[in-house]
């Protein structure tokens, strides 16, 4: 292909990527958005294969990597999707580092001058250190989410000072690499090594409850790493695709920080895992709760005019979405108005609950975001909370609470609240939930899927 045709093909692929993001902005068009994304990637890959002499080697690597990815994606449970996404981010960052190493080692093969110009060195420096931090940070996120590492923040004295010193040293070696007349491998290797270490140190102090924000943030980092390498390679499609990922990830991180009442700057710098108030939501006093059976819950649901269902991570673990769909259909047949309330950070990643409900073919018009439904809870007869915890905790309105100021679903304002949980254990943030001890609340203990199935039979 001529250079003009290659540029045109990459431009078309980039347009498809933009259309993919547009499609993914709504559940109604998400399937089409995914198709646009796959078509754009197919065009980009085919174009790349036509301009390289090593197309057989590249195609073989794609087949191997694609086969592994297909097998892993097919086997992974929805509950494990967040850690899979974190692991994929790590590979994007590592790929950027490997490309940078190859470009520094043999710039001519990438269409660069034998002696790297300062502009290319700057691009490689940015792509390398962002990619290295993305890889190591994503590995920590993967380990915390998968249970291979404690979700508790890992903190020690002088942690932020150490991070600052390492960052300054990394930038110093980066400047050495940047201003050297020849390729200085010592500066490049030390700079890259420190970046790997910084990735670990920035993520370990972040608590497990904040991992959804970390995933989004690392997604943004991986995009900027790809864009930086795209400048080095003179590849406009890689620049555009990386910028799309980087900017959309940053915007999503900001939205999630707002939903969790977290400072965005603190997220970017890392180490906000133990931010918040200095007063625990649990004062240690003996508390009593009211519990009931699935049959009791079914009776209350069947006699209600309006019901709001709040799905959470417990629903995902139990894979109860199809049972919930059946429950919804039974209630609708009995004239009950049923809707779903979704918190922006419900589950372990943005959109987690939306995907589960869509998988069960629950109509999109029944699924409402927090801002759309929060004002309706005071007029709701019954709220059914399925495995959610922190996103419905009224402690968010208590000054001194670690989650003070975090926007929540105001389920405590409903006439009756029913909470399905396996036990009274605290949520991911490690806080006791005041909602569970209110007089209007009835706890229904058990696996969410089995409990909902019993409700359906009773109805």
PDB file of N, CA and C in Angstrom, residues 391-441:
ATOM      1  N   UNK A 391     -22.741   1.476  48.964  1.00  0.00           N
ATOM      2  CA  UNK A 391     -23.443   2.468  48.148  1.00  0.00           C
ATOM      3  C   UNK A 391     -24.824   2.807  48.699  1.00  0.00           C
ATOM      4  N   UNK A 392     -25.267   2.111  49.781  1.00  0.00           N
ATOM      5  CA  UNK A 392     -26.551   2.412  50.413  1.00  0.00           C
ATOM      6  C   UNK A 392     -26.362   2.719  51.898  1.00  0.00           C
ATOM      7  N   UNK A 393     -25.135   3.051  52.299  1.00  0.00           N
ATOM      8  CA  UNK A 393     -24.822   3.258  53.708  1.00  0.00           C
ATOM      9  C   UNK A 393     -25.103   4.708  54.120  1.00  0.00           C
ATOM     10  N   UNK A 394     -26.107   4.948  54.996  1.00  0.00           N
ATOM     11  CA  UNK A 394     -26.423   6.321  55.416  1.00  0.00           C
ATOM     12  C   UNK A 394     -25.300   7.000  56.180  1.00  0.00           C
ATOM     13  N   UNK A 395     -24.249   6.251  56.555  1.00  0.00           N
ATOM     14  CA  UNK A 395     -23.108   6.858  57.244  1.00  0.00           C
ATOM     15  C   UNK A 395     -22.461   7.936  56.392  1.00  0.00           C
ATOM     16  N   UNK A 396     -22.771   7.936  55.106  1.00  0.00           N
ATOM     17  CA  UNK A 396     -22.221   8.961  54.212  1.00  0.00           C
ATOM     18  C   UNK A 396     -22.711  10.356  54.589  1.00  0.00           C
ATOM     19  N   UNK A 397     -23.801  10.418  55.380  1.00  0.00           N
ATOM     20  CA  UNK A 397     -24.319  11.708  55.814  1.00  0.00           C
ATOM     21  C   UNK A 397     -23.829  12.092  57.211  1.00  0.00           C
ATOM     22  N   UNK A 398     -22.986  11.254  57.819  1.00  0.00           N
ATOM     23  CA  UNK A 398     -22.495  11.497  59.174  1.00  0.00           C
ATOM     24  C   UNK A 398     -21.103  12.104  59.129  1.00  0.00           C
ATOM     25  N   UNK A 399     -20.950  13.290  59.685  1.00  0.00           N
ATOM     26  CA  UNK A 399     -19.645  13.931  59.713  1.00  0.00           C
ATOM     27  C   UNK A 399     -18.660  13.084  60.515  1.00  0.00           C
ATOM     28  N   UNK A 400     -17.463  12.935  60.015  1.00  0.00           N
ATOM     29  CA  UNK A 400     -16.446  12.121  60.668  1.00  0.00           C
ATOM     30  C   UNK A 400     -16.396  10.707  60.161  1.00  0.00           C
ATOM     31  N   UNK A 401     -17.444  10.274  59.433  1.00  0.00           N
ATOM     32  CA  UNK A 401     -17.425   8.931  58.859  1.00  0.00           C
ATOM     33  C   UNK A 401     -16.398   8.867  57.735  1.00  0.00           C
ATOM     34  N   UNK A 402     -15.727   7.724  57.570  1.00  0.00           N
ATOM     35  CA  UNK A 402     -14.743   7.594  56.472  1.00  0.00           C
ATOM     36  C   UNK A 402     -15.342   7.814  55.089  1.00  0.00           C
ATOM     37  N   UNK A 403     -16.675   7.640  54.955  1.00  0.00           N
ATOM     38  CA  UNK A 403     -17.294   7.842  53.645  1.00  0.00           C
ATOM     39  C   UNK A 403     -18.163   9.098  53.641  1.00  0.00           C
ATOM     40  N   UNK A 404     -17.931   9.999  54.601  1.00  0.00           N
ATOM     41  CA  UNK A 404     -18.736  11.217  54.680  1.00  0.00           C
ATOM     42  C   UNK A 404     -18.644  12.005  53.363  1.00  0.00           C
ATOM     43  N   UNK A 405     -19.801  12.377  52.845  1.00  0.00           N
ATOM     44  CA  UNK A 405     -19.851  13.153  51.611  1.00  0.00           C
ATOM     45  C   UNK A 405     -19.983  12.313  50.363  1.00  0.00           C
ATOM     46  N   UNK A 406     -19.836  10.999  50.478  1.00  0.00           N
ATOM     47  CA  UNK A 406     -19.974  10.133  49.302  1.00  0.00           C
ATOM     48  C   UNK A 406     -21.451  10.055  48.902  1.00  0.00           C
ATOM     49  N   UNK A 407     -21.796  10.383  47.660  1.00  0.00           N
ATOM     50  CA  UNK A 407     -23.190  10.245  47.210  1.00  0.00           C
ATOM     51  C   UNK A 407     -23.636   8.791  47.268  1.00  0.00           C
ATOM     52  N   UNK A 408     -24.794   8.544  47.857  1.00  0.00           N
ATOM     53  CA  UNK A 408     -25.301   7.175  47.974  1.00  0.00           C
ATOM     54  C   UNK A 408     -26.727   7.109  47.434  1.00  0.00           C
ATOM     55  N   UNK A 409     -27.225   5.898  47.265  1.00  0.00           N
ATOM     56  CA  UNK A 409     -28.632   5.679  46.953  1.00  0.00           C
ATOM     57  C   UNK A 409     -29.415   5.829  48.260  1.00  0.00           C
ATOM     58  N   UNK A 410     -30.399   6.723  48.289  1.00  0.00           N
ATOM     59  CA  UNK A 410     -31.123   7.032  49.527  1.00  0.00           C
ATOM     60  C   UNK A 410     -32.202   5.999  49.829  1.00  0.00           C
ATOM     61  N   UNK A 411     -31.804   4.739  49.900  1.00  0.00           N
ATOM     62  CA  UNK A 411     -32.766   3.660  50.160  1.00  0.00           C
ATOM     63  C   UNK A 411     -33.403   3.780  51.545  1.00  0.00           C
ATOM     64  N   UNK A 412     -32.698   4.423  52.476  1.00  0.00           N
ATOM     65  CA  UNK A 412     -33.214   4.544  53.840  1.00  0.00           C
ATOM     66  C   UNK A 412     -34.446   5.431  53.917  1.00  0.00           C
ATOM     67  N   UNK A 413     -34.781   6.134  52.849  1.00  0.00           N
ATOM     68  CA  UNK A 413     -35.959   6.989  52.835  1.00  0.00           C
ATOM     69  C   UNK A 413     -37.222   6.255  52.391  1.00  0.00           C
ATOM     70  N   UNK A 414     -37.085   5.015  51.928  1.00  0.00           N
ATOM     71  CA  UNK A 414     -38.241   4.246  51.460  1.00  0.00           C
ATOM     72  C   UNK A 414     -39.083   3.771  52.641  1.00  0.00           C
ATOM     73  N   UNK A 415     -40.309   3.331  52.345  1.00  0.00           N
ATOM     74  CA  UNK A 415     -41.191   2.855  53.401  1.00  0.00           C
ATOM     75  C   UNK A 415     -40.660   1.607  54.084  1.00  0.00           C
ATOM     76  N   UNK A 416     -40.216   0.638  53.291  1.00  0.00           N
ATOM     77  CA  UNK A 416     -39.655  -0.614  53.807  1.00  0.00           C
ATOM     78  C   UNK A 416     -38.411  -0.967  53.002  1.00  0.00           C
ATOM     79  N   UNK A 417     -37.396  -1.460  53.702  1.00  0.00           N
ATOM     80  CA  UNK A 417     -36.156  -1.868  53.036  1.00  0.00           C
ATOM     81  C   UNK A 417     -35.884  -3.330  53.359  1.00  0.00           C
ATOM     82  N   UNK A 418     -35.614  -4.117  52.329  1.00  0.00           N
ATOM     83  CA  UNK A 418     -35.236  -5.525  52.513  1.00  0.00           C
ATOM     84  C   UNK A 418     -33.841  -5.718  51.930  1.00  0.00           C
ATOM     85  N   UNK A 419     -32.951  -6.290  52.720  1.00  0.00           N
ATOM     86  CA  UNK A 419     -31.563  -6.458  52.308  1.00  0.00           C
ATOM     87  C   UNK A 419     -31.225  -7.938  52.269  1.00  0.00           C
ATOM     88  N   UNK A 420     -30.815  -8.409  51.111  1.00  0.00           N
ATOM     89  CA  UNK A 420     -30.399  -9.812  50.951  1.00  0.00           C
ATOM     90  C   UNK A 420     -28.882  -9.879  51.029  1.00  0.00           C
ATOM     91  N   UNK A 421     -28.373 -10.555  52.051  1.00  0.00           N
ATOM     92  CA  UNK A 421     -26.937 -10.725  52.258  1.00  0.00           C
ATOM     93  C   UNK A 421     -26.679 -12.109  52.833  1.00  0.00           C
ATOM     94  N   UNK A 422     -25.447 -12.559  52.676  1.00  0.00           N
ATOM     95  CA  UNK A 422     -25.066 -13.845  53.277  1.00  0.00           C
ATOM     96  C   UNK A 422     -24.906 -13.729  54.786  1.00  0.00           C
ATOM     97  N   UNK A 423     -24.460 -12.554  55.252  1.00  0.00           N
ATOM     98  CA  UNK A 423     -24.228 -12.354  56.679  1.00  0.00           C
ATOM     99  C   UNK A 423     -24.254 -10.859  56.977  1.00  0.00           C
ATOM    100  N   UNK A 424     -23.970 -10.503  58.211  1.00  0.00           N
ATOM    101  CA  UNK A 424     -23.921  -9.091  58.601  1.00  0.00           C
ATOM    102  C   UNK A 424     -22.526  -8.503  58.405  1.00  0.00           C
ATOM    103  N   UNK A 425     -21.673  -9.191  57.673  1.00  0.00           N
ATOM    104  CA  UNK A 425     -20.300  -8.727  57.467  1.00  0.00           C
ATOM    105  C   UNK A 425     -20.290  -7.363  56.788  1.00  0.00           C
ATOM    106  N   UNK A 426     -19.240  -6.578  57.087  1.00  0.00           N
ATOM    107  CA  UNK A 426     -19.096  -5.244  56.500  1.00  0.00           C
ATOM    108  C   UNK A 426     -18.825  -5.347  55.009  1.00  0.00           C
ATOM    109  N   UNK A 427     -19.047  -4.251  54.305  1.00  0.00           N
ATOM    110  CA  UNK A 427     -18.819  -4.222  52.866  1.00  0.00           C
ATOM    111  C   UNK A 427     -17.354  -4.068  52.514  1.00  0.00           C
ATOM    112  N   UNK A 428     -17.115  -3.729  51.235  1.00  0.00           N
ATOM    113  CA  UNK A 428     -15.739  -3.670  50.738  1.00  0.00           C
ATOM    114  C   UNK A 428     -14.936  -2.568  51.414  1.00  0.00           C
ATOM    115  N   UNK A 429     -15.641  -1.510  51.856  1.00  0.00           N
ATOM    116  CA  UNK A 429     -14.945  -0.414  52.522  1.00  0.00           C
ATOM    117  C   UNK A 429     -14.657  -0.725  53.988  1.00  0.00           C
ATOM    118  N   UNK A 430     -15.178  -1.863  54.484  1.00  0.00           N
ATOM    119  CA  UNK A 430     -14.905  -2.264  55.859  1.00  0.00           C
ATOM    120  C   UNK A 430     -15.715  -1.517  56.897  1.00  0.00           C
ATOM    121  N   UNK A 431     -16.851  -0.917  56.492  1.00  0.00           N
ATOM    122  CA  UNK A 431     -17.673  -0.134  57.404  1.00  0.00           C
ATOM    123  C   UNK A 431     -18.985  -0.835  57.710  1.00  0.00           C
ATOM    124  N   UNK A 432     -19.436  -0.710  58.962  1.00  0.00           N
ATOM    125  CA  UNK A 432     -20.748  -1.199  59.327  1.00  0.00           C
ATOM    126  C   UNK A 432     -21.796  -0.319  58.660  1.00  0.00           C
ATOM    127  N   UNK A 433     -22.967  -0.902  58.361  1.00  0.00           N
ATOM    128  CA  UNK A 433     -23.998  -0.168  57.638  1.00  0.00           C
ATOM    129  C   UNK A 433     -25.183   0.111  58.553  1.00  0.00           C
ATOM    130  N   UNK A 434     -25.456   1.390  58.814  1.00  0.00           N
ATOM    131  CA  UNK A 434     -26.553   1.792  59.681  1.00  0.00           C
ATOM    132  C   UNK A 434     -27.910   1.345  59.140  1.00  0.00           C
ATOM    133  N   UNK A 435     -28.013   1.221  57.836  1.00  0.00           N
ATOM    134  CA  UNK A 435     -29.278   0.843  57.211  1.00  0.00           C
ATOM    135  C   UNK A 435     -29.777  -0.502  57.735  1.00  0.00           C
ATOM    136  N   UNK A 436     -28.844  -1.423  58.012  1.00  0.00           N
ATOM    137  CA  UNK A 436     -29.216  -2.776  58.410  1.00  0.00           C
ATOM    138  C   UNK A 436     -29.891  -2.830  59.778  1.00  0.00           C
ATOM    139  N   UNK A 437     -29.740  -1.788  60.583  1.00  0.00           N
ATOM    140  CA  UNK A 437     -30.267  -1.795  61.952  1.00  0.00           C
ATOM    141  C   UNK A 437     -31.491  -0.902  62.122  1.00  0.00           C
ATOM    142  N   UNK A 438     -31.976  -0.333  61.036  1.00  0.00           N
ATOM    143  CA  UNK A 438     -33.164   0.521  61.125  1.00  0.00           C
ATOM    144  C   UNK A 438     -34.414  -0.332  61.327  1.00  0.00           C
ATOM    145  N   UNK A 439     -35.431   0.258  61.980  1.00  0.00           N
ATOM    146  CA  UNK A 439     -36.679  -0.467  62.234  1.00  0.00           C
ATOM    147  C   UNK A 439     -37.400  -0.844  60.944  1.00  0.00           C
ATOM    148  N   UNK A 440     -37.202  -0.059  59.897  1.00  0.00           N
ATOM    149  CA  UNK A 440     -37.882  -0.307  58.628  1.00  0.00           C
ATOM    150  C   UNK A 440     -37.172  -1.375  57.780  1.00  0.00           C
ATOM    151  N   UNK A 441     -36.024  -1.851  58.245  1.00  0.00           N
ATOM    152  CA  UNK A 441     -35.207  -2.779  57.451  1.00  0.00           C
ATOM    153  C   UNK A 441     -35.388  -4.218  57.906  1.00  0.00           C
TER     154      UNK A 441
END
